[in-house]
PDB file of C-alpha atoms in Angstrom:
ATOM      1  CA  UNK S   1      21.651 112.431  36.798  1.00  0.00           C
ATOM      2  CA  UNK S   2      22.493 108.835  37.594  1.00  0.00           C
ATOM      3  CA  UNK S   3      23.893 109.087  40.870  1.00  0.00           C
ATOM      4  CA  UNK S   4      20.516 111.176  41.729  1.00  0.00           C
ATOM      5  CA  UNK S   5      18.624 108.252  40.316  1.00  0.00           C
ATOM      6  CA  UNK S   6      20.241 105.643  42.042  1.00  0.00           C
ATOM      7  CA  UNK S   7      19.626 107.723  45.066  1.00  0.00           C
ATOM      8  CA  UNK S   8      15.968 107.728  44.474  1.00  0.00           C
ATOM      9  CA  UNK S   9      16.197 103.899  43.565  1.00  0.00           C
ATOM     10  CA  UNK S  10      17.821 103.135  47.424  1.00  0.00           C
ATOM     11  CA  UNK S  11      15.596 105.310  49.157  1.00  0.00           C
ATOM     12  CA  UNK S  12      12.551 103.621  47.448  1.00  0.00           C
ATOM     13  CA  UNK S  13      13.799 100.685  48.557  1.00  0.00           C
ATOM     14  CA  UNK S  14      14.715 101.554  51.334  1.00  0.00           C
ATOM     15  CA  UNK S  15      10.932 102.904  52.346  1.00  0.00           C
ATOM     16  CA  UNK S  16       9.316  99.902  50.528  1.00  0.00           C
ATOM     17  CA  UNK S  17      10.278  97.226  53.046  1.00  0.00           C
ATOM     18  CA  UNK S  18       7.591  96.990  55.546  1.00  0.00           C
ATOM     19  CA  UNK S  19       8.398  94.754  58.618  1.00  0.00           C
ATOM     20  CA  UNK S  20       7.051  95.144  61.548  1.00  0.00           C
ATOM     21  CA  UNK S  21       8.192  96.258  64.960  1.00  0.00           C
ATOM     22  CA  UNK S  22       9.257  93.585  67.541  1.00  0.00           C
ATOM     23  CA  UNK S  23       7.367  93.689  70.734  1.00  0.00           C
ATOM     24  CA  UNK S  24       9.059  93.706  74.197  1.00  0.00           C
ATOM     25  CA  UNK S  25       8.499  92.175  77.450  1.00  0.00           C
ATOM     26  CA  UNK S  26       9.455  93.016  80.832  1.00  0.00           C
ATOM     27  CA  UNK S  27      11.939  90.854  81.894  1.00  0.00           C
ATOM     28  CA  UNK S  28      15.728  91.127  82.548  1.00  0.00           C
ATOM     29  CA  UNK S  29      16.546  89.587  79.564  1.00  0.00           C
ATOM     30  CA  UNK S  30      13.385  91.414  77.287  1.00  0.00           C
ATOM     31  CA  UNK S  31      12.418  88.278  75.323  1.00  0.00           C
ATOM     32  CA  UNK S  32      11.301  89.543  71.365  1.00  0.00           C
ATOM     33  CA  UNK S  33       8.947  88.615  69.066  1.00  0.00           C
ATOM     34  CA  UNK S  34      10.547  87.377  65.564  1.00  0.00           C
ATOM     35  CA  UNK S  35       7.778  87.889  63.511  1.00  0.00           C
ATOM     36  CA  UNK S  36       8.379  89.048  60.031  1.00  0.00           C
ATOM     37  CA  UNK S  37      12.584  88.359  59.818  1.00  0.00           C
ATOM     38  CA  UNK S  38      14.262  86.723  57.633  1.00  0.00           C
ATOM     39  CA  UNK S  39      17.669  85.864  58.316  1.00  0.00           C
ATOM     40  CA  UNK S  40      20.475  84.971  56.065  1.00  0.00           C
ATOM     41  CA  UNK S  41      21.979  81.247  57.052  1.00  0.00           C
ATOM     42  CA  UNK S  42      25.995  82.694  56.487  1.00  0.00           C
ATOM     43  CA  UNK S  43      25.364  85.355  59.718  1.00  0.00           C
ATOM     44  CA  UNK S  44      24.086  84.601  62.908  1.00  0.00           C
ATOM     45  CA  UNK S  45      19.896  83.524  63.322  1.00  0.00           C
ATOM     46  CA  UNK S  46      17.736  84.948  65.683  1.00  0.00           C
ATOM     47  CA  UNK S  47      15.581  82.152  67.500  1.00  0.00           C
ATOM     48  CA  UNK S  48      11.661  82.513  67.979  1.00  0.00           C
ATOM     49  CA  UNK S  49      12.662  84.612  71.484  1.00  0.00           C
ATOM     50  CA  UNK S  50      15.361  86.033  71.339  1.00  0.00           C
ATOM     51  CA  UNK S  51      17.572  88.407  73.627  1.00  0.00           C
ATOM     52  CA  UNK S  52      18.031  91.968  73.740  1.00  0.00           C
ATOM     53  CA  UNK S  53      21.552  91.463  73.392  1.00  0.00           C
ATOM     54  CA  UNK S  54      21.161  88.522  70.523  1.00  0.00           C
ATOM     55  CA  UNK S  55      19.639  91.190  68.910  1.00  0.00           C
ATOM     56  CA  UNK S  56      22.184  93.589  69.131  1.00  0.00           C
ATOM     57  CA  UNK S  57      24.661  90.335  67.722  1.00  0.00           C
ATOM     58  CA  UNK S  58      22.192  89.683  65.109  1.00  0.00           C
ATOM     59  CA  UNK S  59      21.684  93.211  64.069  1.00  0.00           C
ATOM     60  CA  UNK S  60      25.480  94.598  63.763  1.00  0.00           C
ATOM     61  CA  UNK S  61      26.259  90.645  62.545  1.00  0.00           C
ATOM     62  CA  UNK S  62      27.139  92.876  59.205  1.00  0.00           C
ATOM     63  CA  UNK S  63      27.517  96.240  57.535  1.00  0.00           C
ATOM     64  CA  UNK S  64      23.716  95.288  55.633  1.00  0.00           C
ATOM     65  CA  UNK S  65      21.291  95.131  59.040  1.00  0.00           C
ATOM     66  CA  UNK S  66      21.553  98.930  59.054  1.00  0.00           C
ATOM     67  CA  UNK S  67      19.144  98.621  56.522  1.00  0.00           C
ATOM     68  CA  UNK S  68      17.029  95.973  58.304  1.00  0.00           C
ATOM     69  CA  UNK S  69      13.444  97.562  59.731  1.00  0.00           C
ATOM     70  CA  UNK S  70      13.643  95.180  61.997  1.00  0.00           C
ATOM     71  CA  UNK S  71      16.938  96.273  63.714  1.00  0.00           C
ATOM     72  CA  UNK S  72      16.003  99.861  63.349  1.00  0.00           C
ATOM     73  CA  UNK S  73      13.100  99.637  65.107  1.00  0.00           C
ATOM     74  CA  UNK S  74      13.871  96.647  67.009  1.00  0.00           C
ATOM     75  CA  UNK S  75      17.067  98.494  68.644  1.00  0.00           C
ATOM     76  CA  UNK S  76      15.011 101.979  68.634  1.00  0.00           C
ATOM     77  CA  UNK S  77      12.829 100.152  70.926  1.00  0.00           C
ATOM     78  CA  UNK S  78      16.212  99.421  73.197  1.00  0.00           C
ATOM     79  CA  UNK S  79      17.224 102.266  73.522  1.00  0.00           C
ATOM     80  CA  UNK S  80      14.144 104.113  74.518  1.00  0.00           C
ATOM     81  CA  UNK S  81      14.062 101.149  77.158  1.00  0.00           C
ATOM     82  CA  UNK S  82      17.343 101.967  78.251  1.00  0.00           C
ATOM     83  CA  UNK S  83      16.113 105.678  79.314  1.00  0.00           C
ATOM     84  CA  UNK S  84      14.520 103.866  81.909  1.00  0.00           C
ATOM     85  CA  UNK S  85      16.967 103.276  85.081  1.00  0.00           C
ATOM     86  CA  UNK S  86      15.472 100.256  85.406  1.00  0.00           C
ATOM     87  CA  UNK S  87      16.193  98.468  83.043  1.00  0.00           C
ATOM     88  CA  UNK S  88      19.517 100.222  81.738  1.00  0.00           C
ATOM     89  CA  UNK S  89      20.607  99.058  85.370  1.00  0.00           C
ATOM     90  CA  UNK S  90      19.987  95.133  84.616  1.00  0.00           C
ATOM     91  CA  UNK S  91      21.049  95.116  80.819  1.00  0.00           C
ATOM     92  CA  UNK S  92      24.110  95.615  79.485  1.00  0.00           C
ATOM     93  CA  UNK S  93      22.987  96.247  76.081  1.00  0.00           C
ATOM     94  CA  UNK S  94      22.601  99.936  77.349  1.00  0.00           C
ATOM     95  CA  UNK S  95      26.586 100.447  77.592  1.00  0.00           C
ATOM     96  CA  UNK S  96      27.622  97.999  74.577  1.00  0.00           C
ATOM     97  CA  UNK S  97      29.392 100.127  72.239  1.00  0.00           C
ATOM     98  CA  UNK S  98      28.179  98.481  69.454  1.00  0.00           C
ATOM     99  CA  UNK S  99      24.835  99.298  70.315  1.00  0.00           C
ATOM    100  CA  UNK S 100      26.113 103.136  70.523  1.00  0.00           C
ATOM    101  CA  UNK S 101      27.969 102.815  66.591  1.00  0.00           C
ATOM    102  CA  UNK S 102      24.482 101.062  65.268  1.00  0.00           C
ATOM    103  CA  UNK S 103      22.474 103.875  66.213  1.00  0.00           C
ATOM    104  CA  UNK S 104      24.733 106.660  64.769  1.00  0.00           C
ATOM    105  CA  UNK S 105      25.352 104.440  61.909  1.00  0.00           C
ATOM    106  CA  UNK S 106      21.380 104.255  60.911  1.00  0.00           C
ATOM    107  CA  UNK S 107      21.311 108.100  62.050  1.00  0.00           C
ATOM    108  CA  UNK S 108      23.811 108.963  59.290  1.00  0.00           C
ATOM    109  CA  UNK S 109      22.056 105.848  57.065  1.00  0.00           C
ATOM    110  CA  UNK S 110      18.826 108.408  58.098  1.00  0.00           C
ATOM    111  CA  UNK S 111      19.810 111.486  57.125  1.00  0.00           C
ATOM    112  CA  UNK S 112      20.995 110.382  53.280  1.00  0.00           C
ATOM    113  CA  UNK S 113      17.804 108.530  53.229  1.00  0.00           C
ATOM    114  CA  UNK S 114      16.219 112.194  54.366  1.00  0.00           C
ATOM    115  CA  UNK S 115      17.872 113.939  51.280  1.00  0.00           C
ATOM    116  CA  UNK S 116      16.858 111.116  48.878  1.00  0.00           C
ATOM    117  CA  UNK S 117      13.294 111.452  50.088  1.00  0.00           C
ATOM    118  CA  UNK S 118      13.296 115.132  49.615  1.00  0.00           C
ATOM    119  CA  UNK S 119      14.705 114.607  46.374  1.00  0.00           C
ATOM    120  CA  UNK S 120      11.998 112.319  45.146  1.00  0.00           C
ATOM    121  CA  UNK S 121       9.231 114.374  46.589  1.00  0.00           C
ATOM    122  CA  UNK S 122      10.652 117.623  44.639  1.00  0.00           C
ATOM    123  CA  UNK S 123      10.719 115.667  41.477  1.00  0.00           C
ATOM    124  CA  UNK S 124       7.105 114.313  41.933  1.00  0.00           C
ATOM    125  CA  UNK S 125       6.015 118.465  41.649  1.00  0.00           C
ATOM    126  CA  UNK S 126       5.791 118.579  38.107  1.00  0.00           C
ATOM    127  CA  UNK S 127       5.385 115.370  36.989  1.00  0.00           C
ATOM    128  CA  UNK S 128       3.013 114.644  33.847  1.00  0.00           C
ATOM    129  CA  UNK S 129       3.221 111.099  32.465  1.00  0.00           C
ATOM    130  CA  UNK S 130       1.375 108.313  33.638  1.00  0.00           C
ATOM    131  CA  UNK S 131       4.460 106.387  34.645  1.00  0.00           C
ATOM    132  CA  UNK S 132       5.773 108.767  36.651  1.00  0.00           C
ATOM    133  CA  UNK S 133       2.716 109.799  38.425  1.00  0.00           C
ATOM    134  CA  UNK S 134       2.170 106.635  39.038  1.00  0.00           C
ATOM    135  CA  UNK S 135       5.367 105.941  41.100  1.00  0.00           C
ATOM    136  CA  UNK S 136       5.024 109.285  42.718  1.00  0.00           C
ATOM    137  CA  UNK S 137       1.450 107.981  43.992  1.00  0.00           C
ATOM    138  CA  UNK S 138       3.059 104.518  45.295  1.00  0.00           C
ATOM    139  CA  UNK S 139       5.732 106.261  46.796  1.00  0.00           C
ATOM    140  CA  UNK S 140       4.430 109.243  48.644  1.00  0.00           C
ATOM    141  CA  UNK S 141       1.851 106.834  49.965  1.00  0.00           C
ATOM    142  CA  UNK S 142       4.846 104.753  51.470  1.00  0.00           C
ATOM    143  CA  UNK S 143       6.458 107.994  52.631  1.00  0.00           C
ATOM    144  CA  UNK S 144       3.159 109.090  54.348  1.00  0.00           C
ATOM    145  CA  UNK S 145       2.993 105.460  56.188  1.00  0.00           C
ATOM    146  CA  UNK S 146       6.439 105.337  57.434  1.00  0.00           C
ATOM    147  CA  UNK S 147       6.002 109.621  58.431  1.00  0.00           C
ATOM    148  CA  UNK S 148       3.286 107.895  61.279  1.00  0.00           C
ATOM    149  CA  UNK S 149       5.776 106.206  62.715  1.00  0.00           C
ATOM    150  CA  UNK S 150       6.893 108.593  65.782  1.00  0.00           C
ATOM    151  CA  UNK S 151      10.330 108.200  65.586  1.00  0.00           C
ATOM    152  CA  UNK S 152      11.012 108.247  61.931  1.00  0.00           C
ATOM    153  CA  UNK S 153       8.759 111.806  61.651  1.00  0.00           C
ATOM    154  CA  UNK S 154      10.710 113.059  64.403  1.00  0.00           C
ATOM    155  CA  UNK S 155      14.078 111.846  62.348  1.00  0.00           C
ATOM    156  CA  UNK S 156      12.565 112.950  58.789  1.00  0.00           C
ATOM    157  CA  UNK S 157      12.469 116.594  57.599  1.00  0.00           C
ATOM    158  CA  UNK S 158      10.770 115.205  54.440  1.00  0.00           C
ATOM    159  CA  UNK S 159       7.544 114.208  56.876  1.00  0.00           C
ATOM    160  CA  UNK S 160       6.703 118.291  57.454  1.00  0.00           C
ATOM    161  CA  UNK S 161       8.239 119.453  54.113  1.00  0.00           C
ATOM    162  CA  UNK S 162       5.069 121.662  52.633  1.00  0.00           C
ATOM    163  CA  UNK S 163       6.209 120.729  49.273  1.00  0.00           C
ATOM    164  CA  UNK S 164       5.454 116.888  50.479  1.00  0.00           C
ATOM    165  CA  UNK S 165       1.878 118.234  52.458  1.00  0.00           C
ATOM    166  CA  UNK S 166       1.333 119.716  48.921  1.00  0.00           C
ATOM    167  CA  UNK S 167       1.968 116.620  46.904  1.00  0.00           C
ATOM    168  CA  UNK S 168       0.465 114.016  49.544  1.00  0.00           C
ATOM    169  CA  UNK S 169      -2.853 115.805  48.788  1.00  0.00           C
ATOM    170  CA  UNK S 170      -2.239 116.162  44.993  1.00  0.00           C
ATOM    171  CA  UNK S 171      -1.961 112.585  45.144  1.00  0.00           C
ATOM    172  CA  UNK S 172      -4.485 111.432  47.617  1.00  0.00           C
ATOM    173  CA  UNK S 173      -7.108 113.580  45.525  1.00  0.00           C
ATOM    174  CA  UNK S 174      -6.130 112.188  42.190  1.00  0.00           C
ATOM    175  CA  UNK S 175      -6.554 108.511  43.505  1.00  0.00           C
ATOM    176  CA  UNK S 176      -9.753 109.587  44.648  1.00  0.00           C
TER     177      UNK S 176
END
């Protein structure tokens, strides 16, 4: 019972940071937008504009940015770039290795996160106290945000579970 609560603990975590998605340009070198990141000063710092590639370097600096939105979705971004011949012909990020580890590092990272998630939505079924309905409400709510996100749907069985469908509007009605 404590592992599966500790599990629940991460992937609330986990779905309760909210940073948002770099933006891209079109150059060679595809220039990104810091915005919301906060770095740590004992790994490397991105820069207001930074690289494609410094963002690879910042992002696999160490084992903890698997966990950063900003990577995630910052190096998501990459790699549907790199689909494009274009650009997977001028940047070298496309055929960095560590690139290639990140991803199937945060897909693994994903698919525990996927099983938590599940977990926590099946427990929110038959909740009754106030406490705990009140953490289901927070949390589906998060759940439901991050489910827009194309990519993480597409990644998430939890986003067309019917049991979460079923709760989501349980939950949406009662904070009504």
């Amino acid at each position: 019972m404590i592992i599966i609560g500790c599990i629940i603990a991460i992937a609330v975590i986990l779905t309760t940071q909210s940073l948002t998605k770099p933006t891209q340009t079109n150059e060679d070198q595809q220039h990104i937008t810091k915005e919301n990141i906060t770095t740590n000063t004992n790994s490397s710092e991105l820069q207001e504009n930074y690289t494609s590639v410094q963002l690879l370097n910042y992002c696999t600096s160490n084992e903890n940015q698997i966990y950063n939105d900003v990577c995630i979705r910052g190096l998501w971004d990459v790699s549907d770039q790199c689909k494009n011949e274009n650009f997977s012909s001028t940047n070298s990020i496309c055929n960095d290795s560590r690139f290639t580890e990140f991803e199937n590092k945060v897909n693994n990272e994903m698919q525990d996160l996927d099983k938590s998630l599940t977990s926590f939505v099946n427990s929110c079924i038959n909740v009754k106290s106030n406490n705990d309905t009140a953490s289901c409400t927070i949390n589906i709510e998060r759940i439901q945000s991050d489910c827009t996100d194309p990519r993480f749907y597409e990644m998430m069985s939890v986003c067309k579970d019917p049991n979460f469908n079923m709760i989501s509007k349980k939950y949406n009605q009662s904070s009504n």
